[in-house]
Short mmCIF file of C-alpha atoms in Angstrom, two decimals:
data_model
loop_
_atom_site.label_atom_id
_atom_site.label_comp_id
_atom_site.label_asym_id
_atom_site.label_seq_id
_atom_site.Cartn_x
_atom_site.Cartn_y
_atom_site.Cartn_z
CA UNK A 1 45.38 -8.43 18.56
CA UNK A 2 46.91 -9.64 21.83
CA UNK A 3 44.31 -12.22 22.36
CA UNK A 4 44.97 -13.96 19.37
CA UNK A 5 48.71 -14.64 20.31
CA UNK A 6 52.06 -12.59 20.65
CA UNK A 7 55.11 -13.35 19.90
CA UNK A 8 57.79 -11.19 20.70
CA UNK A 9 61.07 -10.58 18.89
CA UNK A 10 64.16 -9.12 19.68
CA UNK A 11 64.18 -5.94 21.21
CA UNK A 12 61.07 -4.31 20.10
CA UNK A 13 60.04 -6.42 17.02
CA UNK A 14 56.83 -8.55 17.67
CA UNK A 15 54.03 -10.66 15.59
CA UNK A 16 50.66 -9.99 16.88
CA UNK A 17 47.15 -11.58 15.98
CA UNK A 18 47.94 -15.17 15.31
CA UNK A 19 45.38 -16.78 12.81
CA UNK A 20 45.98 -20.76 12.37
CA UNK A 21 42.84 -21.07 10.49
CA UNK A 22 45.19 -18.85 7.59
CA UNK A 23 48.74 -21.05 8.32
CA UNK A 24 50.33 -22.01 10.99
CA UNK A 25 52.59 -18.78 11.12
CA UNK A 26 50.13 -16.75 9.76
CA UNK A 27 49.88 -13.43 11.80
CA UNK A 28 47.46 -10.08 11.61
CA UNK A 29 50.49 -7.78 12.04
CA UNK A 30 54.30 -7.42 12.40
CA UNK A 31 56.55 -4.98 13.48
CA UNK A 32 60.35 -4.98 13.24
CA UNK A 33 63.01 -3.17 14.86
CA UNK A 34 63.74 0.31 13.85
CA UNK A 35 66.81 1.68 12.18
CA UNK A 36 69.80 3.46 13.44
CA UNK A 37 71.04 6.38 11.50
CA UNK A 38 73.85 3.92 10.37
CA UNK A 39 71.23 1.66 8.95
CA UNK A 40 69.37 4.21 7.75
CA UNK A 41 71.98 6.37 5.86
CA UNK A 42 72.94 2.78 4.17
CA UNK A 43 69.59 1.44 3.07
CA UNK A 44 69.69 5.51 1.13
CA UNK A 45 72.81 4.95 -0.27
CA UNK A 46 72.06 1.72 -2.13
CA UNK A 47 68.44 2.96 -3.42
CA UNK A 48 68.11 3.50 -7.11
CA UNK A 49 66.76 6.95 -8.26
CA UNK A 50 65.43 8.08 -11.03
CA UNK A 51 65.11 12.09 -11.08
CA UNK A 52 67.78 14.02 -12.31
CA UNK A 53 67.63 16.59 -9.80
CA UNK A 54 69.88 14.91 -6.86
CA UNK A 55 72.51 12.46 -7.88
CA UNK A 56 70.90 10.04 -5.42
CA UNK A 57 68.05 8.73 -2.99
CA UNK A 58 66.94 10.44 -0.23
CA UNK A 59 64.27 8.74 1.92
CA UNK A 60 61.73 11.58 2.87
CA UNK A 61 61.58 12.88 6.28
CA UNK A 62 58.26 11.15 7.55
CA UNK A 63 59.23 7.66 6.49
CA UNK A 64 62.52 8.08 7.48
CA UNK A 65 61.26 8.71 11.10
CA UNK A 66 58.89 5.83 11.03
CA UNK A 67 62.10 3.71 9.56
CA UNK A 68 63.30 4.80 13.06
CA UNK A 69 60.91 3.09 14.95
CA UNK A 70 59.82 0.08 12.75
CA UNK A 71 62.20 -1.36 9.49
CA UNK A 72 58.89 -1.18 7.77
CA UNK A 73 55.54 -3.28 8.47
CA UNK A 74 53.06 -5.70 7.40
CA UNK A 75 49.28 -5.18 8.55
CA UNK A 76 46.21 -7.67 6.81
CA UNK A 77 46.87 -6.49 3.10
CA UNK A 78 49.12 -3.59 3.80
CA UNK A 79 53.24 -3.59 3.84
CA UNK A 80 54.89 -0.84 4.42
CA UNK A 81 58.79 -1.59 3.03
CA UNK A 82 62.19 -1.58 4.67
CA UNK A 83 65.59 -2.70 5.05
CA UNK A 84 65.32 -6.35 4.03
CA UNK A 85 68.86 -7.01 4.32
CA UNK A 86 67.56 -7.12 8.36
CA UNK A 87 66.52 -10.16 9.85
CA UNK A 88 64.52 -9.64 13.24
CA UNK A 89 64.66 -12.90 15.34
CA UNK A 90 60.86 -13.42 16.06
CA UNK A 91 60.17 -11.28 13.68
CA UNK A 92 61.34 -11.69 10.26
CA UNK A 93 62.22 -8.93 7.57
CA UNK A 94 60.27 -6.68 5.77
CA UNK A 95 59.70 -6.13 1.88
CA UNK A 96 62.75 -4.61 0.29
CA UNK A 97 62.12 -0.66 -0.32
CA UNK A 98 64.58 -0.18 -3.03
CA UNK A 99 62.59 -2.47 -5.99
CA UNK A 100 59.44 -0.54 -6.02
CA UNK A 101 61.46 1.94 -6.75
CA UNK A 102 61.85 0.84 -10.34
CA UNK A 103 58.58 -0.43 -11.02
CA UNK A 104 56.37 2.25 -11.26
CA UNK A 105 52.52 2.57 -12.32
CA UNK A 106 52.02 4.42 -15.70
CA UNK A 107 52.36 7.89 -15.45
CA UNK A 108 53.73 8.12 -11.74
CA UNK A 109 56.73 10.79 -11.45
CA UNK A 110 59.78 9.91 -11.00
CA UNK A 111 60.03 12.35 -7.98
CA UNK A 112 57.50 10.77 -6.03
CA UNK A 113 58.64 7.77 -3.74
CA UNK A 114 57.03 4.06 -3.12
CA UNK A 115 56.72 2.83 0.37
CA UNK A 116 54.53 0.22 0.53
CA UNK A 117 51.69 -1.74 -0.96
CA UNK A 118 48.07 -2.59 -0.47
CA UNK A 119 46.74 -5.60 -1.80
CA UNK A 120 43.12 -6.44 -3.31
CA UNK A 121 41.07 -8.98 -3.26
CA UNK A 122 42.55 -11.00 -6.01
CA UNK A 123 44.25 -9.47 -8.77
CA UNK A 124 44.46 -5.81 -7.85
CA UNK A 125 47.58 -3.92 -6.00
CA UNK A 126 47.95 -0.55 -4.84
CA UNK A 127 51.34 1.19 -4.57
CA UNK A 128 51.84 3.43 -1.83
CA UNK A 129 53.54 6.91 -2.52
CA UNK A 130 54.66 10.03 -0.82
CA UNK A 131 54.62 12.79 -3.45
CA UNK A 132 56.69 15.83 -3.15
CA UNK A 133 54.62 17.32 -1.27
CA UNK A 134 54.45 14.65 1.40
CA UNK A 135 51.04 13.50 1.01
CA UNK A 136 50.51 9.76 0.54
CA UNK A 137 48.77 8.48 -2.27
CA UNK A 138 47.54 4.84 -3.20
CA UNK A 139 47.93 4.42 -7.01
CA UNK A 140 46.81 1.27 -9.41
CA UNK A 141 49.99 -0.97 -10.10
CA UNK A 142 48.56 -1.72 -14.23
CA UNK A 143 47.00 1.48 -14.74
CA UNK A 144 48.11 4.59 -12.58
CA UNK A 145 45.06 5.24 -11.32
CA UNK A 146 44.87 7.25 -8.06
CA UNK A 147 42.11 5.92 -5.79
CA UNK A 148 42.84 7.62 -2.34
CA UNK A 149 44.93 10.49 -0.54
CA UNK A 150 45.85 11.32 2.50
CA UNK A 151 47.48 14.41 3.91
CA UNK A 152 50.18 12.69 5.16
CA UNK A 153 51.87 9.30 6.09
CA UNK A 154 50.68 10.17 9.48
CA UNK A 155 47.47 10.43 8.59
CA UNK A 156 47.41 7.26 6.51
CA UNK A 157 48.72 4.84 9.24
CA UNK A 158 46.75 6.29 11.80
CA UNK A 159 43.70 5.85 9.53
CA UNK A 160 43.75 2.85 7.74
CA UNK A 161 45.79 0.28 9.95
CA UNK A 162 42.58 1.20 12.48
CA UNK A 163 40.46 0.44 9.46
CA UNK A 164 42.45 -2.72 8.21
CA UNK A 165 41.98 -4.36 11.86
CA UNK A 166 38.23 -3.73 12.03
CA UNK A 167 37.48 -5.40 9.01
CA UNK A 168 38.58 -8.66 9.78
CA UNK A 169 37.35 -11.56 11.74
CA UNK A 170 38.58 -13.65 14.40
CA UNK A 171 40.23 -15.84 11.56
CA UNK A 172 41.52 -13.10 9.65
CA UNK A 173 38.53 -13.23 6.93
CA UNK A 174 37.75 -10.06 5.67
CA UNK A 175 33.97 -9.04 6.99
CA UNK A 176 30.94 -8.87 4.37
CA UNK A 177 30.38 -5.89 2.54
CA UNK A 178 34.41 -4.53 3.84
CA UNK A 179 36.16 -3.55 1.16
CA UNK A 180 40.55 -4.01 1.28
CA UNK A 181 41.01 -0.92 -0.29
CA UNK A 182 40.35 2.65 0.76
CA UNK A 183 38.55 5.01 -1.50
CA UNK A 184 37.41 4.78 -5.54
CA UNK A 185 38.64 1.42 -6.00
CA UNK A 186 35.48 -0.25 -6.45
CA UNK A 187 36.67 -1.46 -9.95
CA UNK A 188 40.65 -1.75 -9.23
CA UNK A 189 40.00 -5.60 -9.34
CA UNK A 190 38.43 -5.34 -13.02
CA UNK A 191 40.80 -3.09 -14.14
CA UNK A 192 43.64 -5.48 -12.47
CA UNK A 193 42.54 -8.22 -14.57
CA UNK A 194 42.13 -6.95 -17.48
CA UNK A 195 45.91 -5.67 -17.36
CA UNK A 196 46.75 -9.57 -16.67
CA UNK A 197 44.87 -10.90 -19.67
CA UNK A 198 46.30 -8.00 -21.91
CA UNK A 199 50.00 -9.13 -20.47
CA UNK A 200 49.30 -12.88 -20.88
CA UNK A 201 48.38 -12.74 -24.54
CA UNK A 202 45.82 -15.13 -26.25
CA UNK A 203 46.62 -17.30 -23.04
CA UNK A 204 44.55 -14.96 -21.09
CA UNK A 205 41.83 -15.16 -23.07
CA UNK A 206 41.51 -18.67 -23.18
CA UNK A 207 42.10 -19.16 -19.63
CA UNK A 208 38.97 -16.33 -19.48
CA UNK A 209 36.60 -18.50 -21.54
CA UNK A 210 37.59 -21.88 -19.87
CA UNK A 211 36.81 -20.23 -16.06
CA UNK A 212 33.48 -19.55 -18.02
CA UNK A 213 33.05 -22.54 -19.08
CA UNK A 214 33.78 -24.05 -15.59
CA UNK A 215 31.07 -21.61 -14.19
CA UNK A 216 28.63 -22.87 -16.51
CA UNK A 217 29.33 -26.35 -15.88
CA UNK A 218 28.81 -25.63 -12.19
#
């Protein structure tokens, strides 16, 4: 991403890929500073939990050693969360981990832990978890749907950030045929829209036949 502009932040924290054509401090990817223990052992103390088998948070191992390197992410579509309370000169601040705590898909367990996001095309979102047994899975916000796994966050970064930067253009546009999200998600964006129509009521509807009507009058 070099090529397309660099800015660095403080200490290691950096924007890389600049894209003008998207806004004028639109970038392809940002990394932050990473944690101390201090900062780590506080962002824990303040995130909510939900189990009833610890009488708090505890941020599992793998995150909490990328947490040590980068207060979270943001790649294309894909933010990975941190300590938002953080500003990084240059930089900026991540999402905050401890909401998505909270606001789970259906049918998610409480045990397993949110750490980021990928976003569709439009109307579809898919929450990143670690379960208990550290894999990473990417889940449908509306329905709980799984649509990939991975063996492990390791395995997930080093796959689809790779991915996520091949896909795009020179001015950030995805490429034809690319698809933002990994695995059966082919009809996440359906699914994701029907879940918005449902939660809007008879507005939805309406608002469905009048973009129909619109396409018809084109």
């Amino acid at each position: 991403l070099e090529p397309f502009g660099v800015v660095d932040g403080a200490f290691e924290a950096f924007r890389a890929g600049h894209m003008p054509e998207k806004g004028p401090s639109w970038y392809s990817a940002t990394v932050f500073n990473g944690l101390s223990e201090a900062e780590l052992s506080k962002l824990e103390d303040r995130l909510p939990y939900l189990g009833s088998e610890q009488s708090k948070a505890v941020i599992p191992a793998p995150l909490r050693e990328l947490l040590r390197v980068t207060n979270g992410l943001h790649c294309h579509n894909l933010s990975i969360y941190g300590e938002q309370g953080r500003i990084d000169h240059g930089a900026g601040m991540p999402f905050d981990l401890g909401t998505p705590q909270l606001e789970r898909p259906p049918e998610v367990p409480n045990t397993w832990f949110c750490f980021g996001s990928m976003n569709g095309l439009w109307f579809s979102q898919g929450a990143l978890f670690l379960t208990d047994e550290e894999t990473v899975v990417l889940v449908h916000r509306d329905t709980g749907d799984i649509g990939a796994q991975w063996d492990g966050l390791a395995e997930f970064l080093l796959t689809e950030i790779p991915h996520l930067l091949s896909i795009h253009d020179s001015k950030g546009d995805v490429l034809p045929d690319a698809s933002l999200l990994p695995g059966s998600t082919q009809d996440w964006e359906e699914k994701a829209e029907r879940a918005k129509r449902k939660a809007a009521g008879w507005r939805g509807y309406v608002h469905r036949f009048m973009d129909r009507l619109w396409g018809w009058w084109s």
